Amino acid sequence: MSAAYLLYCGICVTVLKELNSVLLEPYMDEPFHIPQAQAYCRGEFTTWDPKITTPPGLYVMSLMLKSVFMFKCTIPMLRLTTTLILLALPLALTRLLCFHQRVRPPTSILSPTLESLILASFPIAWFFGFLYYTEVPSLVSVVLTVVAAAEGRHWLAALLGLISCTFRQTNIIWVIYAFASSQLMDMRFRRPTAGSSQASKLYDPPASAAVPSDLIQILKSAPAVLPELLRSSVPYMFLLGFCVVFVTWNGGIVLGDKSNHVPVVHIPQMYYFAAFATAFGWPILIAGDRGVVGLIGDIRNCMFGSKSRSFGTLITSVIMAVTVHKYTIHHPFLLSDNRHYTFYVWRRIYMLHPVVPYMLIPVYIACGWAWFLRVGRDQTLLQTLILPMFTLLTLIPTPLLEPRYFLIPYILLRSQVADVPLWGMILEGGWYTAINAVTMFVFLYLPRDGVGRFMW
């Protein structure tokens, strides 16, 4: 076990101990999750709180820990469930990062890389690793699903994907992403075999050299590889069929309180995610070989480098302006719950003036280009575009602006950056540490009368 990992574990355990000594009662969503878990611990498996919208994977996990380690289902012990999963996060991220970097993972499973330890400290994951929430177990199970699929163990990936869906049913989308991303990598590096022909190869040029017409070539070449993809997809088809049966039986994908979780068309969610990813991931963006000045120049060239690019940026801006006008949602939870940072972001930025949401459109476009340029340096066009496509499927039907919904796509996006120098990792780690220190200090020690504790 590496010293860095021991330090990470020690800090997490210390923070959990301090949180439990300060926060004695369930908070925010915990008043729903904790009593439900305690009912399971008592063997009351028919008891269900109708306000809970996610499956019972978290409660089953706590029940298993209780059975194996003789834990009592007290508040501190239930929170320990998620913290233990947080301790496993760097181990899973190590294999994911090694997959994208195309290097062998460390021989010892308990020796995660420095980069994985830093990424495991990502503020949204780290914060909710100390509360009885589904975020961290959901994230870890999705990461393991992607890793298993990348290693060609598709039946295992489907099983892990099923487990991930017991934490959040929308993770079925990330299971399909795991399969798709593994196949793109496999087709990219597969060596030709006897009797193979170019006609059976998917056209997928490097992202850095791609042009819009390449998308047409991709579509033309896709039918030739479909038979092979269908053979590899059998395990995932079983899981997808199971999910279809569940949705039919349940009358929708949401369990419990369906009234506050009605699917909508919320296109600006993708714009918020681009800004969110850039606000948290800027150390990685500037850590490329061209630096800050080079990155800014590249973004400017992509947006305004020629008449056609300028025209494309103008058309994109007009389309985004229409979607901002028609599909911006002022969710009542966002407007009323002043215990979340998003309340103040929305009130003090987006609602500052009616023109502000439109003024941010060029910022969103620049953020999108920044990540495309950074991730696409070492990937094909489809490898770079596939994550935004699946992210779109998870975010657009969601009416509420909630940083937790950005967690999985951000981790998957960040893990695709394969050439982060040491100084970039240190800068990223320092940025995450500063955010974690401030948010946890405010949460634990600066509650406001009549408001409560501030959190993500």
PDB file of C-alpha atoms in Angstrom, residues 254-380:
ATOM      1  CA  VAL A 254     -38.469   7.273 -11.508  1.00  0.00           C
ATOM      2  CA  LEU A 255     -39.380   5.424  -8.332  1.00  0.00           C
ATOM      3  CA  GLY A 256     -41.458   7.055  -5.615  1.00  0.00           C
ATOM      4  CA  ASP A 257     -42.055  10.788  -5.965  1.00  0.00           C
ATOM      5  CA  LYS A 258     -42.661  11.090  -9.703  1.00  0.00           C
ATOM      6  CA  SER A 259     -44.397  14.470  -9.472  1.00  0.00           C
ATOM      7  CA  ASN A 260     -41.149  16.357  -8.806  1.00  0.00           C
ATOM      8  CA  HIS A 261     -39.088  14.340 -11.286  1.00  0.00           C
ATOM      9  CA  VAL A 262     -41.032  14.568 -14.526  1.00  0.00           C
ATOM     10  CA  PRO A 263     -38.739  14.252 -17.595  1.00  0.00           C
ATOM     11  CA  VAL A 264     -38.517  17.481 -19.587  1.00  0.00           C
ATOM     12  CA  VAL A 265     -36.507  18.996 -22.415  1.00  0.00           C
ATOM     13  CA  HIS A 266     -33.801  20.992 -20.658  1.00  0.00           C
ATOM     14  CA  ILE A 267     -31.197  21.687 -23.355  1.00  0.00           C
ATOM     15  CA  PRO A 268     -29.266  24.371 -21.386  1.00  0.00           C
ATOM     16  CA  GLN A 269     -28.160  21.614 -18.985  1.00  0.00           C
ATOM     17  CA  MET A 270     -25.400  20.811 -21.488  1.00  0.00           C
ATOM     18  CA  TYR A 271     -24.259  24.429 -21.407  1.00  0.00           C
ATOM     19  CA  TYR A 272     -24.175  24.406 -17.614  1.00  0.00           C
ATOM     20  CA  PHE A 273     -22.141  21.214 -17.680  1.00  0.00           C
ATOM     21  CA  ALA A 274     -19.567  22.736 -20.042  1.00  0.00           C
ATOM     22  CA  ALA A 275     -19.161  25.707 -17.699  1.00  0.00           C
ATOM     23  CA  PHE A 276     -19.081  23.438 -14.631  1.00  0.00           C
ATOM     24  CA  ALA A 277     -16.411  21.176 -16.141  1.00  0.00           C
ATOM     25  CA  THR A 278     -14.259  24.160 -17.060  1.00  0.00           C
ATOM     26  CA  ALA A 279     -14.620  25.827 -13.657  1.00  0.00           C
ATOM     27  CA  PHE A 280     -13.416  22.670 -11.912  1.00  0.00           C
ATOM     28  CA  GLY A 281     -11.059  21.339 -14.585  1.00  0.00           C
ATOM     29  CA  TRP A 282      -9.196  24.457 -15.692  1.00  0.00           C
ATOM     30  CA  PRO A 283      -5.859  23.164 -14.288  1.00  0.00           C
ATOM     31  CA  ILE A 284      -6.072  20.227 -16.689  1.00  0.00           C
ATOM     32  CA  LEU A 285      -7.046  22.427 -19.621  1.00  0.00           C
ATOM     33  CA  ILE A 286      -4.038  24.724 -19.216  1.00  0.00           C
ATOM     34  CA  ALA A 287      -1.679  21.804 -18.564  1.00  0.00           C
ATOM     35  CA  GLY A 288      -1.474  20.925 -22.248  1.00  0.00           C
ATOM     36  CA  ASP A 289       1.782  21.359 -24.131  1.00  0.00           C
ATOM     37  CA  ARG A 290       0.645  24.700 -25.596  1.00  0.00           C
ATOM     38  CA  GLY A 291      -0.117  26.284 -22.226  1.00  0.00           C
ATOM     39  CA  VAL A 292      -2.661  29.000 -21.465  1.00  0.00           C
ATOM     40  CA  VAL A 293      -1.758  31.297 -24.348  1.00  0.00           C
ATOM     41  CA  GLY A 294      -1.741  28.460 -26.851  1.00  0.00           C
ATOM     42  CA  LEU A 295      -5.085  27.132 -25.614  1.00  0.00           C
ATOM     43  CA  ILE A 296      -6.696  30.560 -25.901  1.00  0.00           C
ATOM     44  CA  GLY A 297      -5.280  30.951 -29.388  1.00  0.00           C
ATOM     45  CA  ASP A 298      -6.559  27.534 -30.438  1.00  0.00           C
ATOM     46  CA  ILE A 299     -10.043  28.294 -29.095  1.00  0.00           C
ATOM     47  CA  ARG A 300     -10.077  31.630 -30.899  1.00  0.00           C
ATOM     48  CA  ASN A 301      -9.013  29.903 -34.104  1.00  0.00           C
ATOM     49  CA  CYS A 302     -11.768  27.280 -33.750  1.00  0.00           C
ATOM     50  CA  MET A 303     -14.376  29.972 -33.204  1.00  0.00           C
ATOM     51  CA  PHE A 304     -13.195  32.751 -35.517  1.00  0.00           C
ATOM     52  CA  GLY A 305     -10.179  31.410 -37.463  1.00  0.00           C
ATOM     53  CA  SER A 306     -11.860  31.781 -40.847  1.00  0.00           C
ATOM     54  CA  LYS A 307     -15.048  33.090 -42.397  1.00  0.00           C
ATOM     55  CA  SER A 308     -16.618  29.641 -42.327  1.00  0.00           C
ATOM     56  CA  ARG A 309     -15.671  29.147 -38.672  1.00  0.00           C
ATOM     57  CA  SER A 310     -17.015  32.576 -37.740  1.00  0.00           C
ATOM     58  CA  PHE A 311     -20.229  31.814 -39.584  1.00  0.00           C
ATOM     59  CA  GLY A 312     -20.488  28.446 -37.821  1.00  0.00           C
ATOM     60  CA  THR A 313     -19.999  30.138 -34.451  1.00  0.00           C
ATOM     61  CA  LEU A 314     -22.687  32.680 -35.320  1.00  0.00           C
ATOM     62  CA  ILE A 315     -25.188  29.992 -36.340  1.00  0.00           C
ATOM     63  CA  THR A 316     -24.387  27.940 -33.243  1.00  0.00           C
ATOM     64  CA  SER A 317     -24.874  31.004 -31.056  1.00  0.00           C
ATOM     65  CA  VAL A 318     -28.258  31.739 -32.618  1.00  0.00           C
ATOM     66  CA  ILE A 319     -29.420  28.150 -32.101  1.00  0.00           C
ATOM     67  CA  MET A 320     -28.196  28.193 -28.497  1.00  0.00           C
ATOM     68  CA  ALA A 321     -29.952  31.503 -27.893  1.00  0.00           C
ATOM     69  CA  VAL A 322     -33.222  29.975 -29.079  1.00  0.00           C
ATOM     70  CA  THR A 323     -32.766  26.987 -26.771  1.00  0.00           C
ATOM     71  CA  VAL A 324     -31.902  29.281 -23.846  1.00  0.00           C
ATOM     72  CA  HIS A 325     -35.060  31.274 -24.506  1.00  0.00           C
ATOM     73  CA  LYS A 326     -37.382  28.279 -24.945  1.00  0.00           C
ATOM     74  CA  TYR A 327     -35.919  25.664 -22.610  1.00  0.00           C
ATOM     75  CA  THR A 328     -34.429  27.444 -19.590  1.00  0.00           C
ATOM     76  CA  ILE A 329     -36.153  26.043 -16.495  1.00  0.00           C
ATOM     77  CA  HIS A 330     -36.468  27.887 -13.204  1.00  0.00           C
ATOM     78  CA  HIS A 331     -37.045  24.827 -11.049  1.00  0.00           C
ATOM     79  CA  PRO A 332     -38.954  25.574  -7.814  1.00  0.00           C
ATOM     80  CA  PHE A 333     -36.405  23.591  -5.769  1.00  0.00           C
ATOM     81  CA  LEU A 334     -33.591  25.698  -7.217  1.00  0.00           C
ATOM     82  CA  LEU A 335     -35.413  28.941  -6.468  1.00  0.00           C
ATOM     83  CA  SER A 336     -36.481  28.059  -2.927  1.00  0.00           C
ATOM     84  CA  ASP A 337     -33.708  26.000  -1.313  1.00  0.00           C
ATOM     85  CA  ASN A 338     -31.039  28.484  -0.226  1.00  0.00           C
ATOM     86  CA  ARG A 339     -28.897  25.800   1.397  1.00  0.00           C
ATOM     87  CA  HIS A 340     -27.258  24.937  -1.928  1.00  0.00           C
ATOM     88  CA  TYR A 341     -24.579  26.896  -3.780  1.00  0.00           C
ATOM     89  CA  THR A 342     -26.555  26.595  -6.997  1.00  0.00           C
ATOM     90  CA  PHE A 343     -29.265  28.784  -5.416  1.00  0.00           C
ATOM     91  CA  TYR A 344     -26.801  31.689  -5.243  1.00  0.00           C
ATOM     92  CA  VAL A 345     -25.252  30.990  -8.635  1.00  0.00           C
ATOM     93  CA  TRP A 346     -28.704  31.121 -10.185  1.00  0.00           C
ATOM     94  CA  ARG A 347     -29.900  34.153  -8.258  1.00  0.00           C
ATOM     95  CA  ARG A 348     -26.750  36.262  -8.510  1.00  0.00           C
ATOM     96  CA  ILE A 349     -25.582  35.354 -11.999  1.00  0.00           C
ATOM     97  CA  TYR A 350     -28.327  33.919 -14.205  1.00  0.00           C
ATOM     98  CA  MET A 351     -31.096  36.078 -12.767  1.00  0.00           C
ATOM     99  CA  LEU A 352     -28.967  39.214 -12.434  1.00  0.00           C
ATOM    100  CA  HIS A 353     -30.403  40.540 -15.704  1.00  0.00           C
ATOM    101  CA  PRO A 354     -32.481  38.915 -18.493  1.00  0.00           C
ATOM    102  CA  VAL A 355     -29.595  39.348 -20.932  1.00  0.00           C
ATOM    103  CA  VAL A 356     -27.037  37.435 -18.808  1.00  0.00           C
ATOM    104  CA  PRO A 357     -28.007  33.904 -19.984  1.00  0.00           C
ATOM    105  CA  TYR A 358     -27.472  35.051 -23.580  1.00  0.00           C
ATOM    106  CA  MET A 359     -24.185  36.797 -22.824  1.00  0.00           C
ATOM    107  CA  LEU A 360     -22.839  33.497 -21.491  1.00  0.00           C
ATOM    108  CA  ILE A 361     -23.350  31.692 -24.813  1.00  0.00           C
ATOM    109  CA  PRO A 362     -19.869  32.529 -26.184  1.00  0.00           C
ATOM    110  CA  VAL A 363     -18.426  31.305 -22.881  1.00  0.00           C
ATOM    111  CA  TYR A 364     -20.217  27.978 -23.265  1.00  0.00           C
ATOM    112  CA  ILE A 365     -18.910  27.596 -26.821  1.00  0.00           C
ATOM    113  CA  ALA A 366     -15.362  28.406 -25.725  1.00  0.00           C
ATOM    114  CA  CYS A 367     -15.606  25.871 -22.885  1.00  0.00           C
ATOM    115  CA  GLY A 368     -16.807  23.198 -25.298  1.00  0.00           C
ATOM    116  CA  TRP A 369     -13.928  23.853 -27.681  1.00  0.00           C
ATOM    117  CA  ALA A 370     -11.413  23.857 -24.819  1.00  0.00           C
ATOM    118  CA  TRP A 371     -12.394  20.348 -23.771  1.00  0.00           C
ATOM    119  CA  PHE A 372     -12.644  19.092 -27.363  1.00  0.00           C
ATOM    120  CA  LEU A 373      -9.114  20.294 -28.068  1.00  0.00           C
ATOM    121  CA  ARG A 374      -7.738  18.890 -24.824  1.00  0.00           C
ATOM    122  CA  VAL A 375      -9.404  15.485 -24.986  1.00  0.00           C
ATOM    123  CA  GLY A 376      -9.198  15.100 -28.756  1.00  0.00           C
ATOM    124  CA  ARG A 377      -5.406  15.350 -28.929  1.00  0.00           C
ATOM    125  CA  ASP A 378      -5.060  11.612 -28.374  1.00  0.00           C
ATOM    126  CA  GLN A 379      -8.413  10.267 -29.552  1.00  0.00           C
ATOM    127  CA  THR A 380     -10.467   9.698 -32.653  1.00  0.00           C
TER     128      THR A 380
END
